[in-house]
PDB file of C-alpha atoms in Angstrom:
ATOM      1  CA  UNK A1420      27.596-145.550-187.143  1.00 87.00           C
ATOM      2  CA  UNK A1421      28.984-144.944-190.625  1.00 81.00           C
ATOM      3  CA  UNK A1422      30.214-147.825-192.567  1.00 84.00           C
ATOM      4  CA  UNK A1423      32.332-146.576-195.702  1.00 82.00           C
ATOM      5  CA  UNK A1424      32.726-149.686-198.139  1.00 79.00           C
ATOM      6  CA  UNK A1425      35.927-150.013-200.087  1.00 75.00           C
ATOM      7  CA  UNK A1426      37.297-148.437-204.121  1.00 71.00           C
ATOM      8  CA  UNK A1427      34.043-148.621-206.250  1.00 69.00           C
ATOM      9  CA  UNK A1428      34.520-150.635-209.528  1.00 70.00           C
ATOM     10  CA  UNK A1429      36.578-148.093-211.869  1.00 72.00           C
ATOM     11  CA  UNK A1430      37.154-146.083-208.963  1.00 78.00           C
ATOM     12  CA  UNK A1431      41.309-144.633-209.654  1.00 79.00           C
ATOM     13  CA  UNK A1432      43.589-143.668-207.449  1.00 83.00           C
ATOM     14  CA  UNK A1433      44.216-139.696-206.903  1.00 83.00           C
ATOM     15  CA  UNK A1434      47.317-138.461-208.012  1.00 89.00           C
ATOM     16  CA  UNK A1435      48.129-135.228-205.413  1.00 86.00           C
ATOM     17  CA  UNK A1436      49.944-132.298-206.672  1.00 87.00           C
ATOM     18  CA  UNK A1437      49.416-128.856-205.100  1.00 91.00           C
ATOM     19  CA  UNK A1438      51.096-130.232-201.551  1.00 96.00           C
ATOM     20  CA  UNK A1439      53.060-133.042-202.586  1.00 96.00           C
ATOM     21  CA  UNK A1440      56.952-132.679-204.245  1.00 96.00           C
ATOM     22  CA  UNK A1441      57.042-135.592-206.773  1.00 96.00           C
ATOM     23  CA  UNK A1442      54.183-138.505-207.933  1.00 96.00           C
ATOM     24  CA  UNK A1443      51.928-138.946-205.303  1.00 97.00           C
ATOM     25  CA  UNK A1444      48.908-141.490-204.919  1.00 95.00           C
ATOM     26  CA  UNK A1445      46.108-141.399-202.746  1.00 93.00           C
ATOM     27  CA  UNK A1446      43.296-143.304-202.048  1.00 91.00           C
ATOM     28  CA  UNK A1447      40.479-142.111-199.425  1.00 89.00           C
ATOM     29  CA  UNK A1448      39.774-145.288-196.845  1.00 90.00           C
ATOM     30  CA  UNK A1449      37.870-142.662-194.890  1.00 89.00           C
ATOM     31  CA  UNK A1450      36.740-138.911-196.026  1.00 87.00           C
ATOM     32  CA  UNK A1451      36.839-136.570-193.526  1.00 89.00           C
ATOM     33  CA  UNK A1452      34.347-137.401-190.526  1.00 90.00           C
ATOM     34  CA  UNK A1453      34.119-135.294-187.193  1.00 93.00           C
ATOM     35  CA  UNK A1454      37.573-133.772-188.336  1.00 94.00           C
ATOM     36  CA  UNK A1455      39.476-137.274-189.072  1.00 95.00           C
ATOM     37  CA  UNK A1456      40.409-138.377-192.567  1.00 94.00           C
ATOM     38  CA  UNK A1457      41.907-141.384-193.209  1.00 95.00           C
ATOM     39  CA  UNK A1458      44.283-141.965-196.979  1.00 95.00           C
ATOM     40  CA  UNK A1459      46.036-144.781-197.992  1.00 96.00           C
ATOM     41  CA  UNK A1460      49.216-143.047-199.357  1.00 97.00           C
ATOM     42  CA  UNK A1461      51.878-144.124-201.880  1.00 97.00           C
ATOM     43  CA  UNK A1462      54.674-142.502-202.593  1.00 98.00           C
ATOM     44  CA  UNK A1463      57.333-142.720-205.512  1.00 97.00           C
ATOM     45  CA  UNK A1464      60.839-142.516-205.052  1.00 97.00           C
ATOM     46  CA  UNK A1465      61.675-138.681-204.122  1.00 96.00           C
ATOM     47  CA  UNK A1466      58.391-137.881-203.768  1.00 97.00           C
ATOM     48  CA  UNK A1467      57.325-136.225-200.385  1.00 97.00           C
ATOM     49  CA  UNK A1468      54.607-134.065-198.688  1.00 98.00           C
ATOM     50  CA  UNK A1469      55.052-130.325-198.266  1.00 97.00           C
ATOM     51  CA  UNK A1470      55.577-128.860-194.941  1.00 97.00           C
ATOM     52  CA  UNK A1471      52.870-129.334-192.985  1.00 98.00           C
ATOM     53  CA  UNK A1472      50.618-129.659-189.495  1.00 98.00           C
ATOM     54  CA  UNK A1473      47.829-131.232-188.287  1.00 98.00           C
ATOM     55  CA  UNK A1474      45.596-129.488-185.792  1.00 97.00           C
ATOM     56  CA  UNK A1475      44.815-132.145-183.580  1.00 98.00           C
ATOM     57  CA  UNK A1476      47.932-134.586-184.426  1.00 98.00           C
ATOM     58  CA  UNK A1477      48.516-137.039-187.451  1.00 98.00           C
ATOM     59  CA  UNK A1478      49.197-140.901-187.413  1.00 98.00           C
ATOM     60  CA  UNK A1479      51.058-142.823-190.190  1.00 98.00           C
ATOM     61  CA  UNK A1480      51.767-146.592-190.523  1.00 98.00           C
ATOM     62  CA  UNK A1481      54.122-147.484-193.284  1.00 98.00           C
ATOM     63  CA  UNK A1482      52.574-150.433-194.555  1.00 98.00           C
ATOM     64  CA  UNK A1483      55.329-151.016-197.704  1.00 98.00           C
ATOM     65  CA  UNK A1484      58.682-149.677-198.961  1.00 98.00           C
ATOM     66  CA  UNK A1485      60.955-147.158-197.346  1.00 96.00           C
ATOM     67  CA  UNK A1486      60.269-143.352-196.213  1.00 96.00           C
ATOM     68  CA  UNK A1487      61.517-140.639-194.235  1.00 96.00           C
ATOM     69  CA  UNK A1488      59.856-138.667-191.714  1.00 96.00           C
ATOM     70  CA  UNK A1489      61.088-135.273-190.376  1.00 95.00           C
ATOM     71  CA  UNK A1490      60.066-132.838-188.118  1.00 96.00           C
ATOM     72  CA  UNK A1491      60.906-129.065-188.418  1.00 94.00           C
ATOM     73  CA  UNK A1492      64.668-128.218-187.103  1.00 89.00           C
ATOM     74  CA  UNK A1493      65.443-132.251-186.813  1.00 88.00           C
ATOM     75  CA  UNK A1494      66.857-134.796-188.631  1.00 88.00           C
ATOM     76  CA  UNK A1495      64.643-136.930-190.861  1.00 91.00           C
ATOM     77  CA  UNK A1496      64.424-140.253-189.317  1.00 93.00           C
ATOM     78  CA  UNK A1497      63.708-143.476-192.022  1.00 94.00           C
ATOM     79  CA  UNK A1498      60.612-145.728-191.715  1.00 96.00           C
ATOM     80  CA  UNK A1499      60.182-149.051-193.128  1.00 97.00           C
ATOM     81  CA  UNK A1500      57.387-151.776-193.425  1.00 98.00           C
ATOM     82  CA  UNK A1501      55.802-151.717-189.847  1.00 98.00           C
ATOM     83  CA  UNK A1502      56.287-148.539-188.109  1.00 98.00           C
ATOM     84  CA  UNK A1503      53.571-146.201-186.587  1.00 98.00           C
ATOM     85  CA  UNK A1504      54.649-142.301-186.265  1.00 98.00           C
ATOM     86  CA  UNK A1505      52.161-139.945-183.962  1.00 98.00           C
ATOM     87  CA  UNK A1506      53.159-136.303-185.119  1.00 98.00           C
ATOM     88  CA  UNK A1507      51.496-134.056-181.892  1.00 98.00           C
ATOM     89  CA  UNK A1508      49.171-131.122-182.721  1.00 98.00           C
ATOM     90  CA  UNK A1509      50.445-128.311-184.226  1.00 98.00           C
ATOM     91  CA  UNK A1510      54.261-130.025-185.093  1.00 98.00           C
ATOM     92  CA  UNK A1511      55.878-129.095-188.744  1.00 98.00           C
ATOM     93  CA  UNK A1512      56.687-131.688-190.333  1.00 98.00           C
ATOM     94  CA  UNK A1513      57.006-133.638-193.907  1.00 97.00           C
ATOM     95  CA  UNK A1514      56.839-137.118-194.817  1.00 98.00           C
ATOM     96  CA  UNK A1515      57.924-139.510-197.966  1.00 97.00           C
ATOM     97  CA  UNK A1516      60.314-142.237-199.707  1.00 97.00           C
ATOM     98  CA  UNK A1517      63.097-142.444-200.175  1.00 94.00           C
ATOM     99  CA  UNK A1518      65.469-141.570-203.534  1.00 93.00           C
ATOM    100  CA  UNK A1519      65.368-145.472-204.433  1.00 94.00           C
ATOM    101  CA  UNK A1520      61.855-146.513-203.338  1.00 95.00           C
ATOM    102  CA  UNK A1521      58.340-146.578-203.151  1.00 97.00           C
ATOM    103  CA  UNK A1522      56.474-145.670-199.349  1.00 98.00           C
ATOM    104  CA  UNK A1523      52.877-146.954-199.120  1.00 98.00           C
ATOM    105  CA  UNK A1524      51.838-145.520-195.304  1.00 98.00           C
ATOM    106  CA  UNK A1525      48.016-145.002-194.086  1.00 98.00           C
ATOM    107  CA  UNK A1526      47.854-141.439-193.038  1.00 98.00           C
ATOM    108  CA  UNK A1527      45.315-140.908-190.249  1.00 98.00           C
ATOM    109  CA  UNK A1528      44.750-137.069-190.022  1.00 97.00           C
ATOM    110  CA  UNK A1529      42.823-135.137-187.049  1.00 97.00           C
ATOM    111  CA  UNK A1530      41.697-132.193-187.361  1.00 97.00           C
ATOM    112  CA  UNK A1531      42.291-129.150-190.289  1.00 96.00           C
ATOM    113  CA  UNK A1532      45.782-129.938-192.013  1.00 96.00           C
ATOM    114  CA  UNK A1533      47.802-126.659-192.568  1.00 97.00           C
ATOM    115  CA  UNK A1534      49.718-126.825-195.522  1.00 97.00           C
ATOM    116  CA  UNK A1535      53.302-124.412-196.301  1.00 97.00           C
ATOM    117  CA  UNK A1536      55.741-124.600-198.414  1.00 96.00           C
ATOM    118  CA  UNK A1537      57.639-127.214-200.799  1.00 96.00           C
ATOM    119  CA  UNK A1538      60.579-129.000-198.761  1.00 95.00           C
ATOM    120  CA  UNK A1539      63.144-128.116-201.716  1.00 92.00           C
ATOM    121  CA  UNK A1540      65.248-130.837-203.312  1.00 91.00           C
ATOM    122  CA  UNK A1541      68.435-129.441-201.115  1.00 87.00           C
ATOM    123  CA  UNK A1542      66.373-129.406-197.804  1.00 87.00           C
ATOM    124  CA  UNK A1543      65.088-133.076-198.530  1.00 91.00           C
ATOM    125  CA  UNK A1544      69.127-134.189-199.579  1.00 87.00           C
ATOM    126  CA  UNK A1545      70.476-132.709-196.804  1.00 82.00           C
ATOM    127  CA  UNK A1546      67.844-134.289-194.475  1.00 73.00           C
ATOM    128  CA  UNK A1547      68.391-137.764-195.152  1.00 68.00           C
ATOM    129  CA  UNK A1548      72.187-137.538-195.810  1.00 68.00           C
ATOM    130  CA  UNK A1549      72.215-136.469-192.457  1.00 61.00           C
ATOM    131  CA  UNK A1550      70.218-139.255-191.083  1.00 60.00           C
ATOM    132  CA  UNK A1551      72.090-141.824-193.082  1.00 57.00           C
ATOM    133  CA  UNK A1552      75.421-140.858-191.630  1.00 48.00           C
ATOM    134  CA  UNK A1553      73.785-140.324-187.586  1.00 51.00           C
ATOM    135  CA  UNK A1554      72.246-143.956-188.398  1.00 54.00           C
ATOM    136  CA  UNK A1555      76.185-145.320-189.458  1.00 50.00           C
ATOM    137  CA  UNK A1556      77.673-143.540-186.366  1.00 43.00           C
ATOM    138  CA  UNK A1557      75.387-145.956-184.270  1.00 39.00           C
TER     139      UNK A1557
END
């Protein structure tokens, strides 16, 4: 058993940077242990992950504000306060907020993370304008 006690007085928040687009925030709730790592993630407006996997899949719970998630060759699909995403093994994918808003989401990670490229300011447009309008076609 391993008990990992919360943000040491003075302890600050991580800003990421080499995978993230935008101002990213991370605190570790768990460092990696027998391949899981656990972050509590916040997001500024804009800001997202790079492309990315997860060798043995990836969990996220958006605990505040609004995101998008989106898997390579979809649509991005919009999260708010509440939902849980499992991305499987191995899937592409990049998560973050939205252009108006903050996402806060715990990021569970198993296994090695594979990091690629930046998800460019046209891909990330182009993703949620084309979620908006499928979600208004509903």
């Amino acid at each position: 058993m391993r008990i990992v006690h919360g943000r040491a007085a003075g302890e600050v928040s991580v800003v990421k940077s080499a995978t993230f687009v935008g101002t990213v925030w991370a605190d570790p709730v768990l460092p990696t242990t027998d391949g899981t790592t656990i972050n509590l993630v916040t997001f500024t407006p804009g800001a997202r992950t790079n492309w990315h996997e997860h060798a043995e899949g990836q969990i996220l719970q958006v605990l505040a504000g609004q995101g998008w998630v989106c898997a390579a060759g979809g649509p991005a699909v919009r999260l708010l306060p509440g939902d849980t995403v499992w991305v499987p093994p191995g899937e592409r994918h990049w998560h973050g907020a939205t252009e108006t808003t903050l996402m806060t989401h715990t990021a569970i990670s198993l296994g090695p993370t594979h990091w690629y490229d930046e998800v460019s300011p046209d891909d990330y447009t182009a993703a949620h304008h084309f979620a908006a309008h499928d979600e208004e076609s509903r």
